[in-house]
Amino acid sequence: MSRLHVVSGKGGTGKTTVAAALALALAAEGRRTLLVEVEGRQGIAQLFETEPLPYEERKIATAPGGGEVHALAIDPEFALLDYLHMFYKLGSAGRALKKLGAIDFATTIAPGLRDVLLTGKACEAVRRKGKDGRFVYDSVVMDAPPTGRITRFLNVNDEVAGLARTGPIHNQAQAVMRVLKSPQTAVHMVTLLEEMPVQETADGIAELRADGLPTGGVIINMVRPAVLDHEAVEAVANGQRTAVAKALSQAGLGGARRGGMAERLVDPLLEQAREHAERVALERAQRAELTGLGLPLHELELLTDGIDLAGLYRLAADLRKQWPA
């Protein structure tokens, strides 16, 4: 059973929203989840309508059934200070390095080190146990970088190979990879039923598989309802003009005679119906592409009023129904 859930997706697909909803879903019935942000955008704080997250784990929500969602915005500079204190006991000397700008310099010139620190913090939370010997968190959810960078971000072994072949940094990377390539981890992709996001999802999953990283599920976000059923879509495609005019007339929108109100409404309605039919056909084709990836598919509806805290809980409830127990 996976305990680290890495959520990625093309920009604009709503991966941060899905990560937050997944954290709530996994925290239901008394469980504890840690929601981790690594890109410094404070998107989690905005979704949960709270203050910007500091570099410390903080409870931000209560899930149905009394569970808890804690959150952490991982800052690479602070993570490096933690690392220096843990392995080298630098303490105040490490803070002095930060003031001098050495920490920022190190994480800038060595992006592989930065990724080790970010992923390492999340993996530490996965492994952490309390005094009672039980895991502190039942699940850890990471709002990860977009699809185009996710494989490189997670494959920290390759990233630090030229930086350190031995020593604490190398050992840290090895420990991180043991978690990331184990059954404890699942990388989920968020997509829309559109050609570019679906193609990026397929490419990202292929890269993950090629590097031996564990894939989880595909979450189709912002799914719009199909207003017309299959038969109605076929009827539109065949241009049932007379039938539409008759239906409008029966609905009291004027007679179906030429030039009447019902007659004038036929063309605009048929055009809208054609556009809808084209979208339904496109989405059907994209869903088939995703099905062919051989991963579990989960769907979340489009919330037309936007995402607020109530909407986030609504998505979490929907996701919880679809997620394996």
Short mmCIF file of C-alpha atoms in Angstrom, two decimals:
data_model
loop_
_atom_site.label_atom_id
_atom_site.label_comp_id
_atom_site.label_asym_id
_atom_site.label_seq_id
_atom_site.Cartn_x
_atom_site.Cartn_y
_atom_site.Cartn_z
CA MET A 1 0.00 0.00 0.00
CA SER A 2 1.46 3.36 -1.03
CA ARG A 3 2.17 5.91 1.67
CA LEU A 4 3.91 8.59 -0.42
CA HIS A 5 1.64 9.99 -3.13
CA VAL A 6 3.46 12.22 -5.63
CA VAL A 7 1.05 14.34 -7.69
CA SER A 8 2.21 15.81 -11.00
CA GLY A 9 0.56 17.09 -14.16
CA LYS A 10 0.81 19.62 -16.96
CA GLY A 11 0.52 23.23 -15.89
CA GLY A 12 -3.10 24.35 -15.81
CA THR A 13 -4.57 20.93 -15.08
CA GLY A 14 -5.14 21.72 -11.40
CA LYS A 15 -2.52 19.43 -9.85
CA THR A 16 -2.26 21.47 -6.63
CA THR A 17 -6.03 21.34 -6.18
CA VAL A 18 -6.03 17.59 -6.80
CA ALA A 19 -3.13 17.08 -4.38
CA ALA A 20 -5.03 18.98 -1.70
CA ALA A 21 -8.23 17.02 -2.35
CA LEU A 22 -6.29 13.75 -2.23
CA ALA A 23 -4.73 14.72 1.11
CA LEU A 24 -8.20 15.35 2.53
CA ALA A 25 -9.52 12.08 1.10
CA LEU A 26 -6.64 10.06 2.56
CA ALA A 27 -7.03 11.71 5.97
CA ALA A 28 -10.64 10.59 6.41
CA GLU A 29 -11.77 8.44 9.35
CA GLY A 30 -9.16 9.52 11.84
CA ARG A 31 -6.06 9.20 9.66
CA ARG A 32 -3.27 11.80 9.46
CA THR A 33 -1.88 13.13 6.19
CA LEU A 34 1.00 15.47 5.48
CA LEU A 35 0.57 17.65 2.37
CA VAL A 36 3.94 18.84 1.07
CA GLU A 37 4.63 21.73 -1.30
CA VAL A 38 8.03 21.98 -3.04
CA GLU A 39 7.68 24.80 -5.58
CA GLY A 40 7.39 27.78 -3.23
CA ARG A 41 4.10 29.06 -4.66
CA GLN A 42 2.05 28.84 -1.44
CA GLY A 43 -0.77 27.28 -3.45
CA ILE A 44 -1.78 25.06 -0.53
CA ALA A 45 -2.26 28.02 1.81
CA GLN A 46 -4.49 29.72 -0.76
CA LEU A 47 -6.66 26.63 -1.25
CA PHE A 48 -7.16 26.11 2.47
CA GLU A 49 -7.67 29.84 3.04
CA THR A 50 -4.92 30.09 5.62
CA GLU A 51 -1.78 32.12 6.23
CA PRO A 52 1.34 31.38 4.12
CA LEU A 53 2.95 28.19 5.31
CA PRO A 54 6.23 28.44 7.23
CA TYR A 55 8.98 25.84 7.12
CA GLU A 56 7.29 23.70 9.74
CA GLU A 57 4.51 21.14 9.77
CA ARG A 58 1.20 22.74 10.65
CA LYS A 59 -2.33 21.39 10.90
CA ILE A 60 -4.46 23.13 8.29
CA ALA A 61 -7.68 21.08 8.06
CA THR A 62 -9.86 18.46 9.68
CA ALA A 63 -11.05 15.69 7.38
CA PRO A 64 -14.40 13.87 7.63
CA GLY A 65 -14.36 11.39 10.50
CA GLY A 66 -11.86 13.38 12.53
CA GLY A 67 -8.74 12.91 10.42
CA GLU A 68 -6.14 15.65 10.12
CA VAL A 69 -4.31 17.28 7.24
CA HIS A 70 -0.98 18.86 8.10
CA ALA A 71 1.00 20.88 5.58
CA LEU A 72 4.61 21.81 4.96
CA ALA A 73 6.11 24.19 2.41
CA ILE A 74 9.65 22.86 1.94
CA ASP A 75 12.21 25.60 1.47
CA PRO A 76 15.48 24.24 0.00
CA GLU A 77 17.60 26.66 2.02
CA PHE A 78 16.06 25.63 5.34
CA ALA A 79 16.18 22.00 4.25
CA LEU A 80 19.92 22.36 3.64
CA LEU A 81 20.35 23.90 7.08
CA ASP A 82 18.55 20.87 8.54
CA TYR A 83 20.83 18.62 6.55
CA LEU A 84 23.99 20.41 7.72
CA HIS A 85 22.85 20.25 11.31
CA MET A 86 21.91 16.57 11.04
CA PHE A 87 25.16 15.37 9.46
CA TYR A 88 27.71 18.01 10.45
CA LYS A 89 26.27 19.56 13.64
CA LEU A 90 26.91 23.05 12.28
CA GLY A 91 24.11 24.75 14.22
CA SER A 92 24.76 28.51 14.35
CA ALA A 93 27.54 28.16 11.76
CA GLY A 94 24.93 26.95 9.29
CA ARG A 95 22.78 29.99 9.99
CA ALA A 96 25.84 32.19 9.40
CA LEU A 97 26.31 30.53 6.02
CA LYS A 98 22.71 31.42 5.17
CA LYS A 99 23.29 35.08 6.04
CA LEU A 100 26.32 35.10 3.78
CA GLY A 101 24.25 33.70 0.92
CA ALA A 102 26.22 30.44 0.76
CA ILE A 103 23.09 28.29 1.16
CA ASP A 104 21.30 29.94 -1.75
CA PHE A 105 24.49 29.72 -3.81
CA ALA A 106 24.85 25.98 -3.12
CA THR A 107 21.27 25.11 -4.07
CA THR A 108 21.47 27.26 -7.21
CA ILE A 109 24.69 25.85 -8.67
CA ALA A 110 23.78 22.28 -7.70
CA PRO A 111 20.10 21.71 -8.62
CA GLY A 112 20.58 18.00 -7.97
CA LEU A 113 21.35 18.82 -4.35
CA ARG A 114 18.21 20.94 -4.18
CA ASP A 115 16.05 18.05 -5.39
CA VAL A 116 17.67 15.65 -2.91
CA LEU A 117 16.81 18.05 -0.10
CA LEU A 118 13.21 18.52 -1.25
CA THR A 119 12.46 14.87 -1.84
CA GLY A 120 14.49 13.86 1.19
CA LYS A 121 12.32 15.90 3.51
CA ALA A 122 9.18 14.22 2.19
CA CYS A 123 10.74 10.76 2.42
CA GLU A 124 11.81 11.44 6.01
CA ALA A 125 8.18 12.22 6.86
CA VAL A 126 7.15 8.90 5.28
CA ARG A 127 9.62 6.97 7.44
CA ARG A 128 9.14 8.92 10.66
CA LYS A 129 7.70 7.11 13.66
CA GLY A 130 6.49 8.35 17.03
CA LYS A 131 7.46 7.12 20.48
CA ASP A 132 4.75 4.47 20.22
CA GLY A 133 6.49 2.95 17.20
CA ARG A 134 3.71 3.90 14.81
CA PHE A 135 4.11 6.10 11.75
CA VAL A 136 3.46 9.75 12.52
CA TYR A 137 1.62 10.15 9.20
CA ASP A 138 -0.53 7.53 7.51
CA SER A 139 0.09 9.19 4.15
CA VAL A 140 2.28 11.91 2.68
CA VAL A 141 1.05 13.76 -0.43
CA MET A 142 3.54 15.81 -2.44
CA ASP A 143 2.42 18.57 -4.78
CA ALA A 144 5.32 17.94 -7.15
CA PRO A 145 6.76 19.79 -10.18
CA PRO A 146 4.94 19.56 -13.55
CA THR A 147 5.04 16.55 -15.85
CA GLY A 148 7.97 17.78 -17.90
CA ARG A 149 10.27 17.86 -14.85
CA ILE A 150 8.87 15.11 -12.63
CA THR A 151 11.15 12.22 -13.68
CA ARG A 152 14.33 14.27 -13.31
CA PHE A 153 13.09 15.67 -9.99
CA LEU A 154 12.47 12.19 -8.57
CA ASN A 155 15.53 10.48 -10.02
CA VAL A 156 17.91 12.10 -7.54
CA ASN A 157 20.54 9.39 -7.93
CA ASP A 158 21.36 10.58 -11.45
CA GLU A 159 21.21 14.21 -10.37
CA VAL A 160 23.86 13.85 -7.66
CA ALA A 161 26.07 11.32 -9.47
CA GLY A 162 28.46 14.04 -10.62
CA LEU A 163 28.21 15.91 -7.35
CA ALA A 164 29.06 13.22 -4.81
CA ARG A 165 29.87 9.56 -5.36
CA THR A 166 30.48 8.90 -1.68
CA GLY A 167 29.73 10.53 1.65
CA PRO A 168 26.57 11.87 3.31
CA ILE A 169 25.04 13.48 0.19
CA HIS A 170 25.45 10.25 -1.77
CA ASN A 171 24.02 8.23 1.13
CA GLN A 172 21.08 10.63 1.43
CA ALA A 173 20.30 10.21 -2.27
CA GLN A 174 20.46 6.44 -1.91
CA ALA A 175 18.06 6.53 1.06
CA VAL A 176 15.65 8.75 -0.88
CA MET A 177 15.70 6.46 -3.90
CA ARG A 178 14.98 3.42 -1.73
CA VAL A 179 11.70 5.09 -0.78
CA LEU A 180 10.88 6.53 -4.20
CA LYS A 181 11.39 3.23 -6.03
CA SER A 182 9.57 1.12 -3.44
CA PRO A 183 5.91 0.08 -3.21
CA GLN A 184 5.54 2.83 -0.60
CA THR A 185 5.48 5.40 -3.41
CA ALA A 186 3.00 6.08 -6.22
CA VAL A 187 3.29 8.88 -8.78
CA HIS A 188 -0.12 10.11 -9.95
CA MET A 189 -0.73 12.21 -13.05
CA VAL A 190 -3.40 14.92 -13.29
CA THR A 191 -4.79 15.66 -16.74
CA LEU A 192 -7.69 17.14 -18.65
CA LEU A 193 -9.59 15.52 -21.50
CA GLU A 194 -7.63 17.58 -24.02
CA GLU A 195 -4.98 16.52 -26.51
CA MET A 196 -1.90 18.27 -25.07
CA PRO A 197 -2.41 17.32 -21.40
CA VAL A 198 -3.22 13.73 -22.38
CA GLN A 199 -0.09 13.51 -24.56
CA GLU A 200 2.08 14.96 -21.77
CA THR A 201 0.55 12.45 -19.36
CA ALA A 202 1.38 9.55 -21.66
CA ASP A 203 4.94 10.85 -22.18
CA GLY A 204 5.44 11.39 -18.46
CA ILE A 205 4.25 7.91 -17.57
CA ALA A 206 6.55 6.40 -20.22
CA GLU A 207 9.52 8.28 -18.70
CA LEU A 208 8.64 7.18 -15.17
CA ARG A 209 8.37 3.56 -16.27
CA ALA A 210 11.67 3.75 -18.17
CA ASP A 211 13.41 4.99 -15.00
CA GLY A 212 11.79 2.38 -12.79
CA LEU A 213 9.70 4.86 -10.81
CA PRO A 214 6.33 3.56 -9.55
CA THR A 215 3.24 4.91 -11.30
CA GLY A 216 -0.07 5.24 -9.49
CA GLY A 217 -3.24 6.48 -11.16
CA VAL A 218 -4.41 9.10 -13.64
CA ILE A 219 -6.79 11.72 -12.28
CA ILE A 220 -8.92 13.37 -14.95
CA ASN A 221 -9.76 16.80 -13.59
CA MET A 222 -12.46 19.33 -14.54
CA VAL A 223 -14.71 16.81 -16.30
CA ARG A 224 -17.72 18.54 -17.82
CA PRO A 225 -21.07 16.71 -17.92
CA ALA A 226 -22.28 15.39 -21.25
CA VAL A 227 -25.53 17.28 -21.72
CA LEU A 228 -26.57 15.14 -24.68
CA ASP A 229 -26.61 11.34 -24.59
CA HIS A 230 -25.13 9.24 -27.39
CA GLU A 231 -28.36 9.07 -29.37
CA ALA A 232 -28.83 12.83 -29.18
CA VAL A 233 -25.26 13.45 -30.32
CA GLU A 234 -25.84 11.16 -33.32
CA ALA A 235 -29.07 12.97 -34.12
CA VAL A 236 -27.26 16.32 -34.10
CA ALA A 237 -24.56 14.94 -36.36
CA ASN A 238 -27.28 13.93 -38.84
CA GLY A 239 -28.85 17.42 -38.76
CA GLN A 240 -32.36 16.74 -37.46
CA ARG A 241 -33.57 20.24 -38.30
CA THR A 242 -37.27 19.41 -38.71
CA ALA A 243 -37.42 17.46 -35.47
CA VAL A 244 -35.79 20.31 -33.54
CA ALA A 245 -38.20 22.88 -34.98
CA LYS A 246 -41.15 20.66 -34.07
CA ALA A 247 -39.85 20.18 -30.51
CA LEU A 248 -39.46 23.94 -30.06
CA SER A 249 -42.96 24.51 -31.35
CA GLN A 250 -44.36 21.92 -28.92
CA ALA A 251 -42.50 23.70 -26.11
CA GLY A 252 -44.53 26.84 -26.84
CA LEU A 253 -41.80 28.80 -28.62
CA GLY A 254 -43.93 29.78 -31.56
CA GLY A 255 -45.06 27.79 -34.56
CA ALA A 256 -42.67 25.82 -36.70
CA ARG A 257 -43.72 27.76 -39.79
CA ARG A 258 -40.96 29.33 -41.84
CA GLY A 259 -39.81 32.61 -40.27
CA GLY A 260 -41.44 31.87 -36.91
CA MET A 261 -39.62 32.00 -33.57
CA ALA A 262 -39.08 28.26 -33.45
CA GLU A 263 -37.65 28.33 -36.96
CA ARG A 264 -35.25 31.18 -36.07
CA LEU A 265 -33.97 29.30 -33.02
CA VAL A 266 -33.15 26.10 -34.90
CA ASP A 267 -29.83 27.15 -36.48
CA PRO A 268 -28.18 28.60 -33.32
CA LEU A 269 -29.33 25.61 -31.28
CA LEU A 270 -28.04 23.14 -33.83
CA GLU A 271 -24.69 24.97 -33.94
CA GLN A 272 -24.33 24.76 -30.16
CA ALA A 273 -25.32 21.13 -30.26
CA ARG A 274 -22.75 20.41 -32.97
CA GLU A 275 -20.00 22.06 -30.89
CA HIS A 276 -21.06 20.00 -27.89
CA ALA A 277 -21.09 16.84 -29.98
CA GLU A 278 -17.57 17.57 -31.24
CA ARG A 279 -16.34 18.09 -27.67
CA VAL A 280 -17.98 14.85 -26.51
CA ALA A 281 -16.33 12.97 -29.39
CA LEU A 282 -12.92 14.50 -28.62
CA GLU A 283 -13.21 13.70 -24.91
CA ARG A 284 -14.28 10.14 -25.72
CA ALA A 285 -11.15 9.72 -27.84
CA GLN A 286 -8.89 11.20 -25.14
CA ARG A 287 -10.44 8.98 -22.46
CA ALA A 288 -9.70 5.98 -24.66
CA GLU A 289 -6.05 7.11 -24.92
CA LEU A 290 -5.83 7.31 -21.13
CA THR A 291 -7.48 3.93 -20.69
CA GLY A 292 -4.78 2.47 -22.92
CA LEU A 293 -2.10 3.49 -20.40
CA GLY A 294 -3.20 0.62 -18.17
CA LEU A 295 -3.48 2.67 -14.98
CA PRO A 296 -6.50 3.31 -12.71
CA LEU A 297 -8.54 6.31 -13.88
CA HIS A 298 -10.29 8.69 -11.48
CA GLU A 299 -12.52 11.57 -12.56
CA LEU A 300 -13.30 14.85 -10.83
CA GLU A 301 -16.07 17.13 -12.02
CA LEU A 302 -15.63 20.70 -13.15
CA LEU A 303 -16.79 23.08 -10.42
CA THR A 304 -18.27 25.91 -12.44
CA ASP A 305 -18.17 28.37 -9.52
CA GLY A 306 -14.43 27.88 -9.01
CA ILE A 307 -12.55 26.29 -6.13
CA ASP A 308 -13.19 27.44 -2.59
CA LEU A 309 -12.79 25.47 0.63
CA ALA A 310 -16.26 23.92 0.30
CA GLY A 311 -15.48 22.91 -3.27
CA LEU A 312 -12.22 21.34 -2.14
CA TYR A 313 -14.04 19.17 0.39
CA ARG A 314 -16.54 18.23 -2.33
CA LEU A 315 -13.73 17.05 -4.61
CA ALA A 316 -12.14 15.15 -1.71
CA ALA A 317 -15.40 13.31 -1.03
CA ASP A 318 -15.69 12.40 -4.70
CA LEU A 319 -12.07 11.21 -4.83
CA ARG A 320 -12.48 9.18 -1.66
CA LYS A 321 -15.33 7.18 -3.24
CA GLN A 322 -13.08 6.24 -6.16
CA TRP A 323 -9.84 5.62 -4.26
CA PRO A 324 -8.88 2.10 -3.17
CA ALA A 325 -9.30 1.55 0.57
#
